Coordinates of C-alpha atoms and ligand atoms in Angstrom, one line a residue:
X17 CA 0.4 40.4 16.7
X18 CA -2.7 38.6 18.0
X19 CA -2.1 35.4 19.9
X20 CA -3.3 32.3 18.1
X21 CA -6.3 31.6 20.2
X22 CA -7.5 35.2 19.7
X23 CA -8.1 34.7 16.0
X24 CA -8.2 31.0 15.1
X25 CA -11.7 30.5 16.3
X26 CA -12.9 33.2 13.9
X27 CA -10.7 32.2 11.0
X28 CA -11.2 28.5 10.8
X29 CA -14.9 28.6 10.0
X30 CA -15.5 30.6 6.8
X31 CA -18.8 29.3 5.5
X32 CA -21.5 31.6 4.2
X33 CA -25.1 31.4 2.9
X34 CA -25.4 31.3 -0.8
X35 CA -27.6 34.0 -2.3
X36 CA -28.0 33.2 -6.0
X37 CA -27.2 29.4 -6.1
X38 CA -28.4 26.6 -4.0
X39 CA -26.2 24.6 -1.7
X40 CA -26.8 21.6 -3.9
X41 CA -25.4 23.4 -6.9
X42 CA -22.3 24.4 -4.9
X43 CA -21.8 20.9 -3.6
X44 CA -23.4 18.4 -6.0
X45 CA -23.9 15.0 -4.4
X46 CA -22.1 13.3 -7.2
X47 CA -18.8 15.0 -6.4
X48 CA -19.3 16.0 -2.7
X49 CA -20.5 12.5 -1.7
X50 CA -23.3 10.5 -0.2
X51 CA -25.2 11.1 2.0
X52 CA -26.0 14.7 0.9
X53 CA -26.7 16.6 4.1
X54 CA -27.2 20.4 4.5
X55 CA -24.3 22.3 5.9
X56 CA -26.1 22.7 9.2
X57 CA -25.3 19.1 9.8
X58 CA -21.6 19.5 9.1
X59 CA -21.1 22.9 10.8
X60 CA -19.7 21.4 14.0
X61 CA -17.0 19.5 12.0
X62 CA -14.0 19.7 14.1
X63 CA -10.3 19.0 13.5
X64 CA -8.4 17.8 16.6
X65 CA -5.1 19.2 15.3
X66 CA -5.6 22.9 14.8
X67 CA -3.1 24.7 12.7
X68 CA -2.9 27.9 10.6
X69 CA -1.1 28.3 7.3
X70 CA 1.7 30.3 9.0
X71 CA 2.3 27.5 11.5
X72 CA 2.0 24.9 8.8
X73 CA 4.6 26.4 6.6
X74 CA 7.1 26.9 9.5
X75 CA 6.7 23.3 10.7
X76 CA 7.0 21.9 7.2
X77 CA 10.1 23.9 6.5
X78 CA 11.7 22.6 9.7
X79 CA 10.8 19.0 8.8
X80 CA 12.3 19.4 5.3
X81 CA 15.4 20.9 6.7
X82 CA 16.0 17.9 8.9
X83 CA 15.4 15.5 6.0
X84 CA 18.0 17.4 4.0
X85 CA 20.4 17.4 6.9
X86 CA 20.2 13.6 7.2
X87 CA 20.5 13.3 3.4
X88 CA 23.7 15.4 3.5
X89 CA 25.1 13.3 6.3
X90 CA 24.1 9.7 5.2
X91 CA 22.3 10.0 1.9
X92 CA 25.3 9.3 -0.4
X93 CA 25.8 6.3 -2.6
X94 CA 28.4 4.8 -0.3
X95 CA 25.9 4.9 2.6
X96 CA 23.4 3.0 0.7
X97 CA 26.0 0.5 -0.7
X98 CA 26.7 -0.5 2.9
X99 CA 23.1 -1.8 3.5
X100 CA 22.2 -5.5 3.3
X101 CA 21.2 -6.5 -0.3
X102 CA 17.7 -7.9 0.6
X103 CA 16.9 -4.6 2.4
X104 CA 17.9 -2.5 -0.6
X105 CA 15.3 -4.5 -2.5
X106 CA 12.7 -3.8 0.1
X107 CA 13.7 -0.1 -0.5
X108 CA 13.2 -0.4 -4.3
X109 CA 9.8 -2.0 -3.7
X110 CA 8.6 0.8 -1.3
X111 CA 10.3 3.5 -3.3
X112 CA 8.3 2.6 -6.4
X113 CA 4.9 2.0 -4.9
X114 CA 4.7 5.1 -2.8
X115 CA 5.6 8.5 -4.4
X116 CA 3.2 8.6 -7.3
X117 CA 0.4 7.1 -5.1
X118 CA 1.1 10.0 -2.8
X119 CA 0.7 12.3 -5.8
X120 CA -2.7 10.7 -6.5
X121 CA -3.5 11.6 -2.8
X122 CA -2.8 15.2 -3.7
X123 CA -5.8 15.0 -6.1
X124 CA -8.0 13.4 -3.5
X125 CA -7.2 16.0 -1.0
X126 CA -7.7 18.9 -3.4
X127 CA -11.2 17.5 -4.3
X128 CA -12.0 17.6 -0.6
X129 CA -10.4 21.1 -0.4
X130 CA -13.1 22.2 -2.8
X131 CA -16.1 19.8 -2.2
X132 CA -15.7 18.9 1.5
X133 CA -18.8 20.1 3.3
X134 CA -17.3 22.4 5.9
X135 CA -14.8 25.1 5.6
X136 CA -12.5 23.8 8.4
X137 CA -12.5 20.4 6.6
X138 CA -11.6 22.1 3.3
X139 CA -8.7 24.0 4.9
X140 CA -7.3 20.8 6.5
X141 CA -7.7 19.0 3.1
X142 CA -5.7 21.8 1.5
X143 CA -2.9 21.2 4.0
X144 CA -3.3 17.5 3.3
X145 CA -2.7 18.2 -0.4
X146 CA 0.5 20.1 0.3
X147 CA 1.6 17.2 2.6
X148 CA 1.1 14.7 -0.2
X149 CA 3.0 16.8 -2.6
X150 CA 5.9 16.7 -0.2
X151 CA 5.5 12.9 0.1
X152 CA 5.8 12.6 -3.7
X153 CA 8.9 14.8 -3.9
X154 CA 11.0 13.5 -1.0
X155 CA 11.4 9.8 -2.2
X156 CA 11.8 11.0 -5.8
X157 CA 14.6 13.3 -4.7
X158 CA 16.3 10.8 -2.4
X159 CA 16.2 7.8 -4.8
X160 CA 17.2 9.8 -7.8
X161 CA 20.8 9.7 -6.6
X162 CA 20.7 5.9 -6.7
X163 CA 19.6 5.5 -10.3
X164 CA 23.1 5.8 -11.7
X165 CA 24.3 3.1 -9.3
X166 CA 21.4 0.7 -9.7
X167 CA 18.9 1.2 -12.6
X168 CA 16.2 -0.7 -10.7
X169 CA 15.8 2.5 -8.6
X170 CA 14.6 4.2 -11.7
X171 CA 11.3 2.5 -11.0
X172 CA 10.7 5.0 -8.2
X173 CA 9.3 7.2 -10.9
X174 CA 8.8 4.8 -13.8
X175 CA 6.6 2.2 -12.0
X176 CA 3.1 3.8 -12.3
X177 CA 3.9 4.7 -15.9
X178 CA 4.1 1.0 -16.9
X179 CA 1.6 -1.8 -17.3
X180 CA 3.6 -4.0 -15.0
X181 CA 1.1 -6.3 -13.1
X182 CA 2.0 -4.8 -9.7
X183 CA 1.5 -1.3 -11.2
X184 CA -1.9 -2.4 -12.6
X185 CA -2.9 -3.7 -9.1
X186 CA -1.6 -0.6 -7.3
X187 CA -3.3 1.7 -9.8
X188 CA -6.6 -0.2 -9.5
X189 CA -6.5 0.5 -5.8
X190 CA -5.0 4.0 -5.8
X191 CA -7.3 5.3 -8.6
X192 CA -10.4 4.2 -6.7
X193 CA -9.1 5.3 -3.3
X194 CA -7.5 8.6 -4.2
X195 CA -8.5 9.8 -7.7
X196 CA -12.1 8.7 -8.1
X197 CA -13.4 8.9 -4.5
X198 CA -15.7 11.7 -3.5
X199 CA -14.6 13.6 -0.3
X200 CA -16.7 11.5 2.0
X201 CA -15.5 8.1 0.7
X202 CA -12.0 9.6 0.5
X203 CA -12.1 10.7 4.2
X204 CA -13.3 7.3 5.4
X205 CA -11.2 5.2 3.1
X206 CA -8.0 7.1 2.9
X207 CA -7.8 9.0 6.2
X208 CA -9.7 6.6 8.5
X209 CA -8.9 3.2 7.2
X210 CA -5.7 3.5 5.1
X211 CA -3.8 6.2 7.0
X212 CA -5.1 5.8 10.6
X213 CA -5.6 2.1 10.4
X214 CA -2.5 1.1 8.4
X215 CA 0.0 3.5 7.2
X216 CA 0.6 5.5 10.4
X217 CA 1.5 2.3 12.2
X218 CA 3.2 0.8 9.2
X219 CA 5.5 3.9 9.1
X220 CA 6.2 3.4 12.8
X221 CA 7.1 -0.3 12.1
X222 CA 9.1 0.4 8.9
X223 CA 11.1 3.2 10.5
X224 CA 11.9 0.9 13.5
X225 CA 13.0 -1.7 11.0
X226 CA 15.1 0.8 9.0
X227 CA 16.7 1.9 12.3
X228 CA 17.7 -1.7 13.1
X229 CA 19.0 -2.3 9.5
X230 CA 21.0 0.9 9.8
X231 CA 19.1 2.8 7.0
X232 CA 19.0 6.3 8.6
X233 CA 17.8 7.9 5.4
X234 CA 14.7 5.7 5.0
X235 CA 14.0 6.0 8.7
X236 CA 14.1 9.8 8.6
X237 CA 12.0 9.9 5.4
X238 CA 9.2 7.7 6.7
X239 CA 9.2 9.4 10.1
X240 CA 9.0 12.8 8.5
X241 CA 6.1 11.7 6.3
X242 CA 4.3 10.0 9.1
X243 CA 4.1 13.2 11.1
X244 CA 2.1 14.7 8.3
X245 CA -0.1 11.7 7.9
X246 CA -0.9 11.6 11.6
X247 CA -2.2 15.2 11.3
X248 CA -4.2 15.1 8.1
X249 CA -5.6 11.6 8.9
X250 CA -7.6 13.3 11.6
X251 CA -10.0 14.4 8.9
X252 CA -11.3 10.9 8.7
X253 CA -12.5 10.5 12.2
X254 CA -14.4 13.8 12.0
X255 CA -16.1 12.9 8.8
X256 CA -16.9 9.3 9.9
X257 CA -18.6 10.7 13.1
X258 CA -21.2 12.5 11.0
X259 CA -21.5 9.7 8.5
X260 CA -22.2 7.1 11.2
X261 CA -25.0 9.3 12.6
X262 CA -26.8 9.7 9.3
X263 CA -26.0 6.5 7.4
X264 CA -24.4 3.8 9.6
X265 CA -24.9 1.0 7.0
X266 CA -23.0 3.0 4.4
X267 CA -20.3 3.8 7.0
X268 CA -19.9 0.1 7.8
X269 CA -19.7 -0.8 4.1
X270 CA -17.0 1.8 3.4
X271 CA -14.8 0.7 6.3
X272 CA -15.2 -3.0 5.5
X273 CA -14.4 -2.5 1.8
X274 CA -11.4 -0.4 2.4
X275 CA -10.0 -2.5 5.3
X276 CA -9.8 -5.5 3.0
X277 CA -8.4 -3.6 0.0
X278 CA -5.8 -1.9 2.2
X279 CA -4.9 -5.1 3.9
X280 CA -4.0 -6.9 0.7
X281 CA -1.7 -4.2 -0.5
X282 CA -0.2 -3.8 3.0
X283 CA 0.3 -7.6 3.3
X284 CA 2.3 -7.6 0.1
X285 CA 4.4 -4.5 0.7
X286 CA 5.1 -4.8 4.4
X287 CA 4.8 -8.6 4.6
X288 CA 7.6 -9.0 2.1
X289 CA 9.8 -6.5 3.8
X290 CA 9.3 -7.8 7.4
X291 CA 9.4 -11.5 6.8
X292 CA 11.8 -11.9 3.8
X293 CA 13.7 -8.8 2.9
X294 CA 15.0 -7.8 6.3
X295 CA 18.2 -9.7 7.4
X296 CA 17.2 -12.3 9.9
X297 CA 19.2 -11.0 12.9
X298 CA 17.6 -7.6 12.5
X299 CA 14.0 -8.7 12.5
X300 CA 12.2 -7.5 15.7
X301 CA 9.0 -9.4 15.0
X302 CA 7.2 -11.2 12.3
X303 CA 4.7 -9.4 10.0
X304 CA 1.8 -11.3 11.8
X305 CA 3.1 -10.3 15.2
X306 CA 3.4 -6.7 14.0
X307 CA -0.2 -6.8 12.7
X308 CA -1.5 -8.3 15.9
X309 CA 0.3 -5.9 18.2
X310 CA 0.1 -2.7 16.3
X311 CA -2.8 -2.8 13.9
X312 CA -5.7 -5.0 14.9
X313 CA -6.4 -4.0 18.5
X314 CA -6.4 -0.3 17.8
X315 CA -8.4 -0.7 14.6
X316 CA -11.1 -2.7 16.3
X317 CA -11.1 -0.1 19.2
X318 CA -11.6 2.7 16.7
X319 CA -14.5 0.8 15.1
X320 CA -16.1 0.2 18.4
X321 CA -15.7 3.9 19.4
X322 CA -17.9 4.7 16.4
X323 CA -20.5 2.0 17.1
X324 CA -19.3 0.0 14.1
X325 CA -18.8 -3.7 14.0
X326 CA -15.9 -6.0 13.0
X327 CA -15.9 -6.7 9.3
X328 CA -18.1 -9.7 8.4
X329 CA -15.1 -11.4 7.0
X330 CA -12.9 -11.1 10.2
X331 CA -12.3 -14.9 10.4
X332 CA -11.2 -15.0 6.8
X333 CA -8.9 -12.1 7.5
X334 CA -7.4 -13.7 10.6
X335 CA -6.7 -16.9 8.6
X336 CA -5.1 -14.9 5.8
X337 CA -2.8 -13.3 8.3
X338 CA -0.9 -16.6 8.7
X339 CA -0.5 -17.3 5.0
X340 CA -1.5 -14.7 2.4
X341 CA 1.8 -12.7 2.1
X342 CA 3.8 -15.9 2.1
X343 CA 1.7 -17.2 -0.8
X344 CA 2.2 -14.0 -2.8
X345 CA 5.9 -13.9 -1.9
X346 CA 6.6 -17.4 -3.2
X347 CA 4.5 -16.8 -6.3
X348 CA 6.4 -13.6 -7.0
X349 CA 9.7 -15.3 -6.4
X350 CA 8.9 -17.8 -9.1
X351 CA 7.9 -14.9 -11.4
X352 CA 10.5 -12.5 -10.1
X353 CA 11.5 -11.3 -13.7
X354 CA 8.1 -9.6 -13.7
X355 CA 9.1 -7.2 -10.9
X356 CA 11.8 -4.5 -10.7
X357 CA 13.5 -5.6 -7.5
X358 CA 15.4 -8.7 -6.6
X359 CA 14.2 -11.4 -4.2
X360 CA 15.8 -14.0 -1.9
X361 CA 15.2 -17.7 -1.1
X362 CA 14.7 -17.9 2.7
X363 CA 17.7 -19.7 4.2
X364 CA 17.3 -22.8 6.4
X365 CA 17.7 -20.5 9.4
X366 CA 15.0 -18.2 8.0
X367 CA 12.7 -21.1 7.3
X368 CA 13.1 -22.2 10.9
X369 CA 12.3 -18.7 12.0
X370 CA 9.2 -18.6 9.8
X371 CA 8.1 -22.0 11.1
X372 CA 8.4 -20.7 14.6
X373 CA 6.5 -17.5 13.8
X374 CA 3.8 -19.2 11.7
X375 CA 3.4 -22.6 13.4
X376 CA 0.0 -23.3 11.9
X377 CA 0.8 -22.5 8.3
X378 CA 4.5 -22.8 7.5
X379 CA 4.5 -26.5 7.0
X380 CA 2.1 -26.0 4.1
X381 CA 4.4 -23.5 2.5
X382 CA 7.8 -25.0 3.2
X383 CA 7.6 -27.8 0.5
X384 CA 7.3 -25.1 -2.1
X385 CA 10.7 -23.7 -1.0
X386 CA 12.0 -27.3 -0.9
X387 CA 11.3 -27.5 -4.6
X388 CA 12.9 -24.1 -5.3
X389 CA 16.0 -25.1 -3.4
X390 CA 16.2 -28.5 -5.2
X391 CA 16.0 -26.7 -8.5
X392 CA 18.8 -24.3 -7.6
X393 CA 20.8 -27.4 -6.5
X394 CA 20.5 -28.9 -9.9
X395 CA 21.4 -25.7 -11.8
X396 CA 24.4 -23.4 -11.8
X397 CA 24.4 -20.0 -10.1
X398 CA 22.9 -17.3 -12.3
X399 CA 20.6 -19.6 -14.2
X400 CA 17.5 -17.7 -13.3
X401 CA 15.1 -19.4 -15.6
X402 CA 15.6 -22.8 -14.0
X403 CA 13.6 -21.6 -11.0
X404 CA 11.2 -19.4 -12.9
X405 CA 7.7 -19.9 -14.3
X406 CA 7.1 -19.4 -18.0
X407 CA 3.4 -18.9 -18.4
X408 CA 1.6 -15.8 -17.0
X409 CA -0.1 -16.2 -13.7
X410 CA -3.8 -15.6 -13.1
X411 CA -5.0 -12.5 -11.3
X412 CA -8.0 -11.6 -9.0
X413 CA -10.7 -9.6 -10.8
X414 CA -11.0 -7.2 -7.9
X415 CA -7.6 -6.7 -6.3
X416 CA -5.6 -7.5 -9.4
X417 CA -3.1 -9.4 -7.3
X418 CA -1.9 -12.9 -8.0
X419 CA -4.7 -15.4 -7.5
X420 CA -3.2 -17.1 -4.5
X421 CA -5.6 -16.8 -1.6
X422 CA -5.7 -19.7 0.9
X423 CA -3.0 -22.3 1.1
X424 CA -1.2 -24.6 -1.4
X425 CA -3.7 -27.3 -0.3
X426 CA -7.0 -25.3 -0.3
X427 CA -7.4 -22.1 -2.3
X428 CA -10.0 -19.5 -1.5
X429 CA -10.9 -18.5 -5.0
X430 CA -14.5 -17.6 -5.8
X431 CA -16.2 -17.2 -9.2
X432 CA -19.1 -15.0 -10.1
X433 CA -21.1 -14.7 -13.3
X434 CA -22.1 -11.1 -14.1
X435 CA -23.4 -9.6 -17.3
X436 CA -22.4 -12.6 -19.4
X437 CA -18.9 -12.8 -18.1
X438 CA -17.3 -15.1 -15.5
X439 CA -15.2 -13.3 -12.9
X440 CA -12.7 -14.9 -10.6
X441 CA -11.6 -13.6 -7.2
X442 CA -8.8 -14.5 -4.8
X443 CA -11.2 -14.5 -1.8
X444 CA -14.7 -14.1 -0.5
X445 CA -14.2 -10.4 0.5
X446 CA -12.9 -9.5 -3.0
X447 CA -15.9 -11.1 -4.5
X448 CA -18.2 -9.3 -2.1
X449 CA -16.6 -5.9 -2.8
X450 CA -17.2 -6.5 -6.6
X451 CA -20.8 -7.5 -6.0
X452 CA -21.6 -4.3 -4.1
X453 CA -20.7 -2.0 -7.1
X454 CA -20.1 -4.3 -10.1
X455 CA -20.5 -1.5 -12.6
X456 CA -17.4 0.1 -11.0
X457 CA -15.1 -2.9 -11.6
X458 CA -16.6 -5.1 -14.3
X459 CA -14.9 -3.5 -17.4
X460 CA -11.4 -3.8 -15.9
X461 CA -9.1 -6.3 -17.7
X462 CA -6.2 -8.0 -15.9
X463 CA -3.0 -8.9 -17.7
X464 CA -4.2 -12.4 -18.7
X465 CA -7.4 -10.9 -20.3
X466 CA -5.3 -8.3 -22.1
X467 CA -3.2 -11.2 -23.5
X468 CA -6.3 -13.1 -24.5
X469 CA -7.7 -9.9 -26.2
X470 CA -4.4 -9.5 -28.1
X471 CA -3.6 -6.3 -26.3
X472 CA -0.5 -7.7 -24.5
X473 CA 2.0 -10.3 -25.7
X474 CA 1.7 -13.8 -24.5
X475 CA 5.4 -14.7 -24.7
X476 CA 6.8 -13.9 -21.3
X477 CA 10.0 -12.2 -22.5
X478 CA 8.0 -10.0 -24.9
X479 CA 5.5 -9.2 -22.1
X480 CA 8.4 -8.2 -19.8
X481 CA 10.1 -6.0 -22.4
X482 CA 7.2 -4.4 -24.3
X483 CA 4.4 -4.3 -21.8
X484 CA 6.0 -4.2 -18.4
X485 CA 8.8 -2.0 -19.7
X486 CA 11.5 -4.1 -17.9
X487 CA 14.9 -4.8 -19.4
X488 CA 17.4 -7.6 -18.7
X489 CA 19.2 -5.1 -16.5
X490 CA 16.1 -4.1 -14.4
X491 CA 13.9 -7.2 -14.2
X492 CA 13.9 -9.0 -10.9
X493 CA 16.4 -11.7 -10.2
X494 CA 17.5 -13.8 -7.3
X495 CA 19.5 -11.4 -5.2
X496 CA 22.4 -13.8 -4.9
X497 CA 21.9 -15.4 -8.3
X498 CA 21.1 -18.6 -6.4
X499 CA 24.6 -18.7 -5.0
X500 CA 23.8 -19.1 -1.3
X501 CA 26.5 -20.1 1.3
X502 CA 24.0 -22.7 2.7
X503 CA 23.1 -24.2 -0.6
X504 CA 24.9 -27.4 -1.5
X505 CA 25.0 -28.0 -5.2
X506 CA 24.5 -31.5 -6.5
X507 CA 27.7 -33.3 -7.5
X508 CA 27.9 -33.5 -11.3
X509 CA 29.3 -36.5 -12.9
X510 CA 30.7 -35.9 -16.3
X511 CA 29.4 -38.3 -18.9
Ligands
FE2_20 FE1 1.2 10.8 2.2
FE2_21 FE1 -1.9 11.0 3.5
ZN22 ZN1 -8.5 -10.3 -4.7

């Protein structure tokens, strides 16, 4: 057998000159991406993590074996049943939003496996597609066991097959990011911004959290997935290096657009988990501290290394870091029947912790929780609807998330008239993204517009049942039915 370095140099570059078709015909710009450059420009494309198919298969097999070993040891129902209730709901949230989005990433990688502009890039993308297939299968397999115990876990697979508002928002992002992007945008958006910028570090943070909470299964799963992501995310930096040289303005546009879109999703998913759904004594840091320590510095350093600038909306972003996920959480709490996991009211101790971690913004949010608590005090445990909204909430025309940018005192909504229609956005960056490529987004209808068009029912219960595909068993509730040890109920005087 030849040693690896004797053959890899020859085997990793397998490009050739075309004799009866042109390069443009083999790699049309529409599907290969902008800017269209001849292969000579891409030929030095380099992947820092070199691997061969044989090595890939061996490593992946070992990784799968260790996931299965942990599953056999601690992946039984009784192991999950021991975990804190709020954490189990963080798990349901993650479990639903991830696996089928990973499957959409298979498609994005396969497109790059054919239309990426250098053979080494195409090979790495093919491995990336195999990775994402694994990331789809592992959570589906692990959570399947839990469905008979708690039907909300069925949403691991069901989520993207519904018109639930969170699914609409996630699909709006995942379709553009993973299914519709050409290999250049895919590499910059998915590999450089989403994976290198967010998910690699998110996985580190979430696995540390899972460790503290005692969830060995989730910890093992995300760690195993993260090692794949860290490898295939390297595609992004190599593509971005060429893009920056040939079209720096487009490179800047792509990173700024995808940083904002990724941030919103990440804030909701990880923000909820870190600041609300992890038991207080197990929280190592707040979501904001995590972002500041783990994400921001390294992301800005990466941008600088490529000669790119901070996004123009950086101040808007820094402000949102103090408040955005809190606003979405409290909005979602008061519409919790529209989601497939249960939510908690932060206790007085948790509210004190939140005030301490968010000194500039928590006082604006706390009165909302005062109201929620006062409502629970006046109603009996289990009376979900006494602390629940009845009319559908409004959504942003870009991110499709609840329209709740800014603070309870000053919202950051923006409107725009385009082609005879008025659009509304949660924030200036969402409006800006829309304006760059309006034809890409203008036709999309959020839930409220579907209701107004007669495509979805206006009655909340009908909407939940027939459009969001939730049932009384699966729709979100207060995790304790409003029965908290710290909550003093009002003394009732019988008439
Ligand atoms: Fe993945
Ligand atoms: Fe990935
Ligand atoms: Zn938005």
